[in-house]
Coordinates of C-alpha atoms in Angstrom, one line a residue:
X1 CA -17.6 -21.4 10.9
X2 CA -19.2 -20.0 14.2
X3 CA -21.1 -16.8 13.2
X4 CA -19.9 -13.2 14.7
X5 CA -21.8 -10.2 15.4
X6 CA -20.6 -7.7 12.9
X7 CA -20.6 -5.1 14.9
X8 CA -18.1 -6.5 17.4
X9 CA -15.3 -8.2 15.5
X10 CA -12.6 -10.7 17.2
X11 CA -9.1 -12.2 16.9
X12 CA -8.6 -15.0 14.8
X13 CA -5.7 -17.2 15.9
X14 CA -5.6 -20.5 14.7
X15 CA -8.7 -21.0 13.2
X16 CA -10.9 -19.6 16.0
X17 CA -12.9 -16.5 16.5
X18 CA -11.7 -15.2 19.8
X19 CA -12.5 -12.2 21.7
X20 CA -10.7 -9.7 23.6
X21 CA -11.1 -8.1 27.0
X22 CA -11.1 -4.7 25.3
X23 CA -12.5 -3.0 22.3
X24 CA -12.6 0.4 21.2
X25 CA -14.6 2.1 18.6
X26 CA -14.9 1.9 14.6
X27 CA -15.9 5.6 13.5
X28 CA -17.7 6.4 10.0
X29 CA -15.6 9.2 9.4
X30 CA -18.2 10.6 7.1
X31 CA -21.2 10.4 9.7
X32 CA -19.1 10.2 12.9
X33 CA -21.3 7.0 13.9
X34 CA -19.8 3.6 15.6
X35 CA -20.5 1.0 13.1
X36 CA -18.1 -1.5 15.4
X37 CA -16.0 -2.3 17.6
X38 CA -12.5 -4.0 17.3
X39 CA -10.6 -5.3 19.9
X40 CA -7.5 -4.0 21.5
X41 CA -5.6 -7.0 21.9
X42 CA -2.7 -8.0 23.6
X43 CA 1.2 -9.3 23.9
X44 CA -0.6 -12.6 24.7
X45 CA -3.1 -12.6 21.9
X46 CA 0.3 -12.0 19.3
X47 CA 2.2 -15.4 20.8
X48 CA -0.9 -17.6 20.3
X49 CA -0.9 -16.4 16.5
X50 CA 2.8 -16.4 16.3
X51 CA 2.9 -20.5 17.7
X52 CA 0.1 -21.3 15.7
X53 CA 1.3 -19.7 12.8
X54 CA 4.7 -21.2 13.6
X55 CA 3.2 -24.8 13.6
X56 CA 0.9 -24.4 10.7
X57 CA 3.6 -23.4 8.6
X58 CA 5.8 -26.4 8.6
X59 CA 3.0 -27.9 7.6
X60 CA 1.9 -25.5 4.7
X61 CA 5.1 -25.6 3.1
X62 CA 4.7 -29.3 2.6
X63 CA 1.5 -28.5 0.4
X64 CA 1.9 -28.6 -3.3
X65 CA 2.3 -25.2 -4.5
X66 CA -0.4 -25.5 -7.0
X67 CA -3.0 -26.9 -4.4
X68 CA -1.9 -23.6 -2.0
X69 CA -3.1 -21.7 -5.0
X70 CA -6.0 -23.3 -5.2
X71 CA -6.9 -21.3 -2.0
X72 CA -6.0 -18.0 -3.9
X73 CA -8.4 -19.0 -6.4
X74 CA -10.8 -19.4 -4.5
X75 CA -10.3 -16.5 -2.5
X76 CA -10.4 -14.7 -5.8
X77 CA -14.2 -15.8 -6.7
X78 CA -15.8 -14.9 -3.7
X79 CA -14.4 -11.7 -3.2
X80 CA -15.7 -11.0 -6.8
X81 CA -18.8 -12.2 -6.1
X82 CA -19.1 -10.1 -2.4
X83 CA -17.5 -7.4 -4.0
X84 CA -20.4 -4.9 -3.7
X85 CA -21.0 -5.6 -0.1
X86 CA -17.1 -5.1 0.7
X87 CA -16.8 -1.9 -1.2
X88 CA -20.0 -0.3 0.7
X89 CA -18.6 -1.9 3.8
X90 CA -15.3 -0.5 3.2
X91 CA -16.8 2.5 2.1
X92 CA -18.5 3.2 5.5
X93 CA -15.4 2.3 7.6
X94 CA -12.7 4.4 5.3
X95 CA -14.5 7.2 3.8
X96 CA -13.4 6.7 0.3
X97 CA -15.9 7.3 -2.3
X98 CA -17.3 4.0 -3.6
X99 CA -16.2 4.2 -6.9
X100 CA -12.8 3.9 -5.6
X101 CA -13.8 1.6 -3.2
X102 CA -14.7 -0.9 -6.0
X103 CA -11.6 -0.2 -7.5
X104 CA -9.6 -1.3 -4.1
X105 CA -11.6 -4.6 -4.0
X106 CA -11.1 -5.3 -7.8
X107 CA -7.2 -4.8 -6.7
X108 CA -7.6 -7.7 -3.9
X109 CA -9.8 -10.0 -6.7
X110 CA -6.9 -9.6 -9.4
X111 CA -3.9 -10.0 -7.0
X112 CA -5.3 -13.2 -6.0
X113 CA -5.7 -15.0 -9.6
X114 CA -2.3 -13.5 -10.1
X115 CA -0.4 -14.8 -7.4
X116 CA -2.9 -17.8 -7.6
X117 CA -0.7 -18.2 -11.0
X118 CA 2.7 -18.1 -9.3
X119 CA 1.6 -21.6 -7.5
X120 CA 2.4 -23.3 -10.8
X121 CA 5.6 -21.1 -11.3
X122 CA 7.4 -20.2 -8.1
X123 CA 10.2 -20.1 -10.9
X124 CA 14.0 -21.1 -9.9
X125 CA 16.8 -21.1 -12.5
X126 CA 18.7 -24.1 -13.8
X127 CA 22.2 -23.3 -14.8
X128 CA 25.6 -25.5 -15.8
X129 CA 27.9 -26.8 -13.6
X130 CA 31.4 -26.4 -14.1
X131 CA 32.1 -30.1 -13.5
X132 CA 31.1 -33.0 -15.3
X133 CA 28.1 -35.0 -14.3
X134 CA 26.7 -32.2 -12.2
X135 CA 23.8 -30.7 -12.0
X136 CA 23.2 -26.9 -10.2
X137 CA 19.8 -25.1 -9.8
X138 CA 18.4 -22.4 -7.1
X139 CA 14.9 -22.6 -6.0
X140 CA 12.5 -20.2 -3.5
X141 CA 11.5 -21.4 0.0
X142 CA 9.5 -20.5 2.0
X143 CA 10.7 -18.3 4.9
X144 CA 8.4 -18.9 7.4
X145 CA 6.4 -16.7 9.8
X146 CA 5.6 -13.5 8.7
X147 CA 4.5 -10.2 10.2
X148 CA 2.3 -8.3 8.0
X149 CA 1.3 -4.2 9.3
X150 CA -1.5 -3.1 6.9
X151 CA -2.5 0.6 7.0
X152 CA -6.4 2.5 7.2
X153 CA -6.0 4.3 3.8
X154 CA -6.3 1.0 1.7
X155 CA -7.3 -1.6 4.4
X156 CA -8.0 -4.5 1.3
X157 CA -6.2 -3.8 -1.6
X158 CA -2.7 -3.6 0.3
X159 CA -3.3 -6.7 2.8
X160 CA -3.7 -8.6 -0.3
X161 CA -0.8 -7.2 -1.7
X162 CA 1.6 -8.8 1.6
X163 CA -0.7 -11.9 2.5
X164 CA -1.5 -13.2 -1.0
X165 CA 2.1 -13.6 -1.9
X166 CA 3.2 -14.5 1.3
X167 CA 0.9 -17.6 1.3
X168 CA 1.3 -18.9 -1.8
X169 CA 4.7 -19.6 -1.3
X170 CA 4.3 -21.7 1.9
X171 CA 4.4 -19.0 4.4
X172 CA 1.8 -18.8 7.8
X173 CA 0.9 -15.3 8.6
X174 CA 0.3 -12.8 11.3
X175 CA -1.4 -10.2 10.3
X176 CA -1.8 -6.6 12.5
X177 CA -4.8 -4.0 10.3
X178 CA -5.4 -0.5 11.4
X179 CA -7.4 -0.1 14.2
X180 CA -9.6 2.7 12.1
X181 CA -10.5 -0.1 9.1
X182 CA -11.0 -3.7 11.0
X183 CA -13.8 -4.2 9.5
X184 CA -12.0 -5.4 5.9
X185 CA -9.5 -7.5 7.5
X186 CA -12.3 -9.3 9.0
X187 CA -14.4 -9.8 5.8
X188 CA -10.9 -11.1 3.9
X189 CA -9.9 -13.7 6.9
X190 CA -13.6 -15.0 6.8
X191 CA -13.3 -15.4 2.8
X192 CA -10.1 -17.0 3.2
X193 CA -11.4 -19.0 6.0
X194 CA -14.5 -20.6 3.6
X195 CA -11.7 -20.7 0.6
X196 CA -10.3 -23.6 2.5
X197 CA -7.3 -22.2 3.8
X198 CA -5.8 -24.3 6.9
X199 CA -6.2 -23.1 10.4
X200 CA -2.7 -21.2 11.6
X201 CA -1.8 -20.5 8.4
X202 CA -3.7 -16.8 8.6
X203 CA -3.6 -15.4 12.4
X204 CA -5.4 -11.9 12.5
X205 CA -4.9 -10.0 15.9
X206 CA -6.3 -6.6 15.9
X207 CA -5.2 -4.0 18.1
X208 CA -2.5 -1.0 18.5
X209 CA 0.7 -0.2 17.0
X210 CA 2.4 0.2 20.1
X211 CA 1.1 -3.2 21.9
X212 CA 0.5 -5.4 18.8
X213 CA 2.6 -4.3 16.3
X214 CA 5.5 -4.1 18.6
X215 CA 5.1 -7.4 20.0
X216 CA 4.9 -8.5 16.5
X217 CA 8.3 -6.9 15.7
X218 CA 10.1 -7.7 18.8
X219 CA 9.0 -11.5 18.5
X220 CA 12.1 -13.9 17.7
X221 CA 10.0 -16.2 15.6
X222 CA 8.8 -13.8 13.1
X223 CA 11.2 -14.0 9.9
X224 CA 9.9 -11.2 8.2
X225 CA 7.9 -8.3 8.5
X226 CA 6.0 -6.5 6.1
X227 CA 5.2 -3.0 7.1
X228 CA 3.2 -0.1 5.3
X229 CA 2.8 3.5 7.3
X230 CA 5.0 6.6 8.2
X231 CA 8.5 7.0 7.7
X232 CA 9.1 7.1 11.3
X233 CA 7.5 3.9 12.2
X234 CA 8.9 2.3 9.6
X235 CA 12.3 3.5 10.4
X236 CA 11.9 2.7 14.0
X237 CA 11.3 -0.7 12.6
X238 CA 14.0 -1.2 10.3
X239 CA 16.2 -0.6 13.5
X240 CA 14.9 -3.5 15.3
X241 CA 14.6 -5.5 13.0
X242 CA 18.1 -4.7 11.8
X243 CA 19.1 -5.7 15.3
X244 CA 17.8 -9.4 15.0
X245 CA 19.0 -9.4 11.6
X246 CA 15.3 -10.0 10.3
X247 CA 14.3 -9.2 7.1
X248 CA 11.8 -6.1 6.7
X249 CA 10.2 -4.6 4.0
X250 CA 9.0 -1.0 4.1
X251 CA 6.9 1.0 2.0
X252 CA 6.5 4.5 4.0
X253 CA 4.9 7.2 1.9
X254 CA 5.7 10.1 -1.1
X255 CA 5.2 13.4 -1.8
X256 CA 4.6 13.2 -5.0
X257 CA 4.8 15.6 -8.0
X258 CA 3.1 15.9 -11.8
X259 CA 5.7 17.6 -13.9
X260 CA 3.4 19.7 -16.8
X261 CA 5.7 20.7 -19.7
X262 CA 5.2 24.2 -22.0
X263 CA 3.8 21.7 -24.7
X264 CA 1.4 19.3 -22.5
X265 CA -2.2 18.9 -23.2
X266 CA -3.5 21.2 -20.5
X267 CA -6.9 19.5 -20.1
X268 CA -5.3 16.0 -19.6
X269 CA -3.3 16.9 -17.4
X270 CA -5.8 19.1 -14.8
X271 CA -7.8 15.7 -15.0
X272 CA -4.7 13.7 -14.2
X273 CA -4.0 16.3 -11.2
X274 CA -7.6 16.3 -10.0
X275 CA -7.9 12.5 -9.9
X276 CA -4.7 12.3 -8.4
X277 CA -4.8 14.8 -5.6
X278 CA -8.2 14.5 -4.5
X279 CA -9.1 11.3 -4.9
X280 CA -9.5 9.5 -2.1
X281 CA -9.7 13.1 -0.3
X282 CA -5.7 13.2 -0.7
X283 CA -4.8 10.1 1.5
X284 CA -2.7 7.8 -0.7
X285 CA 0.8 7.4 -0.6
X286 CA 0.8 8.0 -4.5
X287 CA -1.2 11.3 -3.5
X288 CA 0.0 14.2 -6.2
X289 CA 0.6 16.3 -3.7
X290 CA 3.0 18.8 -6.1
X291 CA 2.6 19.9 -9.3
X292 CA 5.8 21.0 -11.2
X293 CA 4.7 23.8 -13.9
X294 CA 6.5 25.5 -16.9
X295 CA 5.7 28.9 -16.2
X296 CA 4.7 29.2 -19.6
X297 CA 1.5 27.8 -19.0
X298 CA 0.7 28.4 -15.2
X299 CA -1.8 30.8 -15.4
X300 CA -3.9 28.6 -17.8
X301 CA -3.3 25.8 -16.0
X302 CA -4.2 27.0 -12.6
X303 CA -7.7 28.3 -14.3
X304 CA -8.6 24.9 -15.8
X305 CA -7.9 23.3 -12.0
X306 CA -9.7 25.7 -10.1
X307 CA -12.8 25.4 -12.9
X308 CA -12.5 21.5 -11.7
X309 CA -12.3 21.9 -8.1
X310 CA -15.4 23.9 -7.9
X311 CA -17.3 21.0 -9.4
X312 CA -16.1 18.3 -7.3
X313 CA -18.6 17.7 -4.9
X314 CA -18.0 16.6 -1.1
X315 CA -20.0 14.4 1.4
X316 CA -20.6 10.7 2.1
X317 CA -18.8 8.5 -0.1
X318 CA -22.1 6.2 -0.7
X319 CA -23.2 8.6 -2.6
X320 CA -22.7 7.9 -6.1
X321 CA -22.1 11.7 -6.9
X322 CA -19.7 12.4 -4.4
X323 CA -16.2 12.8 -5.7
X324 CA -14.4 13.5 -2.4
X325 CA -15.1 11.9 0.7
X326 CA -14.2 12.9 4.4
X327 CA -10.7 12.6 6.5
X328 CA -10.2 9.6 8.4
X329 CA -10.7 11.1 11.6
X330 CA -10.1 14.6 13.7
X331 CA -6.4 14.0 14.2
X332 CA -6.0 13.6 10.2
X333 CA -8.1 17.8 9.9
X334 CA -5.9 19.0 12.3
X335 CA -3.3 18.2 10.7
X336 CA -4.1 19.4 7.3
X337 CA -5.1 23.4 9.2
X338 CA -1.8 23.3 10.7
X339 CA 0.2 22.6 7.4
X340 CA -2.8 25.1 5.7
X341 CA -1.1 27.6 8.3
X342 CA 2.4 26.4 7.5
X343 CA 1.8 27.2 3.9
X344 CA 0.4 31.0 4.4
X345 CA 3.2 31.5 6.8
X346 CA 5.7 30.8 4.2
X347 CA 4.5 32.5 1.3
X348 CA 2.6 30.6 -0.7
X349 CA -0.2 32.0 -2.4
X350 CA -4.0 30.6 -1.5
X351 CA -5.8 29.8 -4.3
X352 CA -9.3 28.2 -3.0
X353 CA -9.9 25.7 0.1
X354 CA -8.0 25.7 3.4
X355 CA -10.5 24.9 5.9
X356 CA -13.0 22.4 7.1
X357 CA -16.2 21.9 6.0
X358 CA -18.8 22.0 9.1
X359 CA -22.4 22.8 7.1
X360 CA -25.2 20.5 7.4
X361 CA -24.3 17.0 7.7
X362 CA -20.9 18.0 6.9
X363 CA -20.3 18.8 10.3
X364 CA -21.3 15.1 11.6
X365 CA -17.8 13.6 9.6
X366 CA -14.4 15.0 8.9
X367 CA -14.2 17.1 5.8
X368 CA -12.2 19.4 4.3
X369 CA -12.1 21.6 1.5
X370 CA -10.0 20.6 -1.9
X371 CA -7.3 23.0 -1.4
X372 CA -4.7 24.6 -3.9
X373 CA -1.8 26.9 -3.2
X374 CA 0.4 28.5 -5.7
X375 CA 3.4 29.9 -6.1
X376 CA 5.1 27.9 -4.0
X377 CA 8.7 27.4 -3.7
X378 CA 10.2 23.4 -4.0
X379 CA 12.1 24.2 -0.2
X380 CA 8.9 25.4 1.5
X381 CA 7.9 22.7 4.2
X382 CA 4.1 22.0 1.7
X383 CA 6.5 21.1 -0.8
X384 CA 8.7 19.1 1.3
X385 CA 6.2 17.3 3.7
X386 CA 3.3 14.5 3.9
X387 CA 0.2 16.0 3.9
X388 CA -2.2 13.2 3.6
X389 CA -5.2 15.3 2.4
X390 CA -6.3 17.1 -0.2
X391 CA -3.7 19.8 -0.7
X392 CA -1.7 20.4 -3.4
X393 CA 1.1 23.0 -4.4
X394 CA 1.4 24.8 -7.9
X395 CA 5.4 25.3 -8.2
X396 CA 6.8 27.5 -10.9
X397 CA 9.8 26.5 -12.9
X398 CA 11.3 27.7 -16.2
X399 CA 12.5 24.4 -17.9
X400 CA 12.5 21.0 -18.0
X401 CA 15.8 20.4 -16.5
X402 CA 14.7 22.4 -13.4
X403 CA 11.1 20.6 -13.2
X404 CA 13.2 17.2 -12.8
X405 CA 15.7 18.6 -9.8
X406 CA 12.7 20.0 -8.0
X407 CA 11.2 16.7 -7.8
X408 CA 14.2 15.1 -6.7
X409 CA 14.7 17.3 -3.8
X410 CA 12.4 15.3 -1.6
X411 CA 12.8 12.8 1.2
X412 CA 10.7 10.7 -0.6
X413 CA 10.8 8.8 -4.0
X414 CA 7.6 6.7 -4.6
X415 CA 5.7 8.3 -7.5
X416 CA 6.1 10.6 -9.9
X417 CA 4.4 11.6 -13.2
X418 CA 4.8 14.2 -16.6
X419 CA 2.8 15.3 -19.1
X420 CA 5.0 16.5 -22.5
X421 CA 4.4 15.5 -26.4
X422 CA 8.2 15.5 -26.5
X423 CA 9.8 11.5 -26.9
X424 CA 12.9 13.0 -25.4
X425 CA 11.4 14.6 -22.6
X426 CA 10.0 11.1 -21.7
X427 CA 12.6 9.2 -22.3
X428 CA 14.9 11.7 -19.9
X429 CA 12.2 11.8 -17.4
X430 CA 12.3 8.0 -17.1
X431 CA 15.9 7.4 -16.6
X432 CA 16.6 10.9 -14.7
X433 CA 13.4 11.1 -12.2
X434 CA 14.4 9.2 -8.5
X435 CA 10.7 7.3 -7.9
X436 CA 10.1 3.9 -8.2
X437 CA 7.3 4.7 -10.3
X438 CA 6.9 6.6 -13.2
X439 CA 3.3 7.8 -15.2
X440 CA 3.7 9.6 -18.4
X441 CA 0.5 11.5 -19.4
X442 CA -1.1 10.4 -16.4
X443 CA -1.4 11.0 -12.6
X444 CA 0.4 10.1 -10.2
X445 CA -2.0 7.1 -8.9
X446 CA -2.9 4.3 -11.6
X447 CA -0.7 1.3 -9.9
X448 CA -1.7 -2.4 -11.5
X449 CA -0.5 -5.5 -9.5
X450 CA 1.7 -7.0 -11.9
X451 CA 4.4 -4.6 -11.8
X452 CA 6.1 -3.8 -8.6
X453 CA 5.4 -1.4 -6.1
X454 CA 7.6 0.8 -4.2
X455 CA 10.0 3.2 -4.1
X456 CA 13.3 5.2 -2.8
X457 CA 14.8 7.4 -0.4
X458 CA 12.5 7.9 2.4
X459 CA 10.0 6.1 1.1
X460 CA 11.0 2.6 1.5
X461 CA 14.4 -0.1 1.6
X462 CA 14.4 -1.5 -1.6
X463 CA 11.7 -4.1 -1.4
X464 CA 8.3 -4.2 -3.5
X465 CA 4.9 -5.1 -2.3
X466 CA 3.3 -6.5 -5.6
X467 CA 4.4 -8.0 -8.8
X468 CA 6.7 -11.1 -9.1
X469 CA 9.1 -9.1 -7.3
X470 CA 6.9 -9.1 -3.9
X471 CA 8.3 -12.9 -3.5
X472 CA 11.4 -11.8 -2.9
X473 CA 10.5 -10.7 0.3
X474 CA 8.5 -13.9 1.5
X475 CA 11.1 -16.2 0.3
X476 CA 15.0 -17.3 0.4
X477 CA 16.6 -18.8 -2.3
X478 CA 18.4 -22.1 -1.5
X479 CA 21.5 -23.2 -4.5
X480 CA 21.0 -27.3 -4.6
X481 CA 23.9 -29.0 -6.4
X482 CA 23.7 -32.9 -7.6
X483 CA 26.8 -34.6 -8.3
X484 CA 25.8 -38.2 -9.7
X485 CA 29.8 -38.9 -11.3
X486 CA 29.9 -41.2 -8.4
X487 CA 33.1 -39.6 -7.5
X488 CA 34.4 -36.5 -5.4
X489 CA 34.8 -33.5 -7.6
X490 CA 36.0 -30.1 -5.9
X491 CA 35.1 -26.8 -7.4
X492 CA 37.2 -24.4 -8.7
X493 CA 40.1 -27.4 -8.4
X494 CA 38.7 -30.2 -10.0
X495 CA 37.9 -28.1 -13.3
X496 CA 40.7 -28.8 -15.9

């Protein structure tokens, strides 16, 4: 494998490293230092991945099942055995803390020995024909090229989510990352590269949204894209791709809420809360972002949180006693102050944070203060709106009924959580609350990659990025029938 400067990363198209004319910057958003640069790539860069891949994959598909997994495995022992060096790398590029940042790589090492396992399943079903000497069955195919659009906030962990699956079942890949975290996609093509996996079947082109990632979705031999960002991209995208009658998955975001019940244990759930909405400085999709309170215990509750948010401590992730690292970048603080504004404007009551943090080498990254407002309303625009940082708004209600149509009055539906000692409570929560994911006692973050992930409404169109259920979106099923009566039989007429 020819060797690359890590501070200047390239293409890789059909199992060569290959530069582009232009690069831009990779920022530390905790220092504000270049620690690469990644290139900007082009319309041209897309259709040499998308041929390769296009090539590669008829090939691919031919490959035992069980020998493509192989690869996974593979895969799956070396990123245990770097997984130390990737979470400081990712650490450095992202911003996340690195005990999270472990986590996120130990979410790429187990999704690869699982869908490692679905080589020797794949399952189809077997059912009976209605006519003698007959035999019916369905089975998954492969669909062919696919388009995979990863974003910054988890650059490893949800790449492996979309590629993993997509290559075990005989797919090829093109795969766009976020310009701001290159630097993982990199280290995970390499690893797949010395697991063995053929050249074409994985095709990485960096570059931007609006050059790559459009090429990508505008390209007639893409089948499929897989896409994780903003609701307006990803509806922009479900247009066009609607258009060519292409299948696309989306998975766009959440605002979601912890419900705390008159009878919860109070000091669970400010820990659940805490992890949830500051952890990884507020910039997950499964962020808690509202917090849904009988107003029978409020006041107690808001004292327990605000006791926790003046011990978490802020600064460079790679330090092992930071809690909360910085924003991705300036655009991302900006942002947050204007919806800080928003929320003062409307009403809501203040409680502690709000602005940047600029002292001492604070003011090199992009920080901000853990903020909580209170008294909010579920209609105020905080309540109704993607933040993507760490804000989160106390809303009063005065039973359980009303906690569960105040979460449901968002656009989005991803995650959504409760803390109660009641059965019945839980039970209703589960069937009557509109996410695609449900905790009980626990945050709102906590997602493991057997069980699907994804949600409603606004945030996504009904597909699942992990789980069994992810390989729905990277393969067709084909119905195969076998007559062997040596005869013609005609369904439906031939039956008595």
């Amino acid at each position: 494998m020819k060797q690359m400067d890590t501070k200047t990363l390239a293409n890789y198209i059909n199992g060569e490293w290959m530069e582009a004319e232009h690069t831009a910057p990779v920022i530390n958003p905790a220092t504000g230092e270049e620690i690469a640069k990644v290139p900007l790539s082009s319309e041209q860069h897309v259709e040499k991945a998308v041929q390769a891949a296009k090539k590669a994959q008829k090939e691919w598909a031919l490959v035992p099942a069980p020998q493509r997994a192989e690869v996974l495995y593979r895969t799956g022992t070396l990123l245990r055995e770097q997984k130390e060096r990737l979470a400081r790398l990712l650490t450095m590029e992202n911003g996340k803390v690195l005990e999270e940042a472990r986590g996120e790589v130990q979410e790429a090492i187990d999704m690869a020995f699982y869908m490692a396992g679905e080589g020797r399943r794949l399952f189809g079903q077997t059912t009976p024909s209605e006519l003698k000497d007959k035999f019916a069955m369905s089975v998954r195919v492969p669909v062919g090229v696919i388009g995979i659009i990863t974003p910054w906030n988890f650059p490893i962990a949800i790449a492996s989510w979309k590629s993993f699956p997509a290559i075990v079942a005989g797919n090829a890949v093109v795969w766009k990352p976020a310009t701001e975290t290159p630097m993982m996609a990199y280290e995970l093509t390499k690893i797949l590269e010395e697991a063995g996996l053929p050249k074409g079947v994985m095709n990485l082109v960096f570059g931007s949204g609006s050059t790559v990632g459009d090429a990508m979705v505008h390209h007639p031999n893409i089948q499929v894209i897989s896409f994780t960002g903003s609701n307006e991209i990803g509806r922009n995208i479900a247009a066009e791709c609607g258009r060519q009658l292409k299948k696309v998955s989306l998975e766009m975001g959440g605002k979601n809420a912890v419900i705390v019940m008159d009878d919860a244990d109070l000091e669970l759930a400010a820990d659940g809360i805490i992890w949830s909405a500051y952890g990884t400085s507020g910039q997950r999709c499964t962020a808690c972002s509202r917090v849904i309170v009988h107003e029978k215990v409020k006041a107690e509750l808001e004292a327990r949180l605000l006791a926790k948010i003046k011990h978490l401590t802020v600064g460079n992730g790679l330090n092992e006693e930071v809690k909360v690292g910085p924003i991705i970048n300036k655009r991302g603080i900006e942002k947050i102050k204007r919806y800080i504004e928003i929320g003062v404007e409307e009403g809501a009551r203040l409680l502690t944070g709000g602005y940047e943090l600029i002292e001492g080498d604070l003011k090199k990254g992009n920080y901000f203060a853990p903020t909580l407002f209170t008294d909010v309303k579920g209609t105020m625009r905080i309540a109704q709106e993607e933040i993507f940082g760490p804000v989160v708004s106390l809303i009063p209600v005065k039973s359980f009924q009303e906690a569960i149509e105040v979460n449901n009055c968002v656009e989005f539906g991803l995650s959504s959580s409760i803390f109660t000692q009641d059965v019945k409570k839980v039970f209703r929560a589960q069937r009557d609350l509109d996410t695609g994911i449900v905790y009980v006692n626990a945050g709102t973050t906590g997602a493991e990659i057997h069980l699907p992930f994804g949600g409603t409404k606004g945030t996504g169109n009904g597909h699942r990025d992990s789980g069994i259920q992810a390989l729905d979106v990277f393969t067709e099923w084909r119905a195969v029938y076998v007559d062997y009566s040596g005869k013609l039989q005609r369904a439906q007429i031939d039956v008595e």
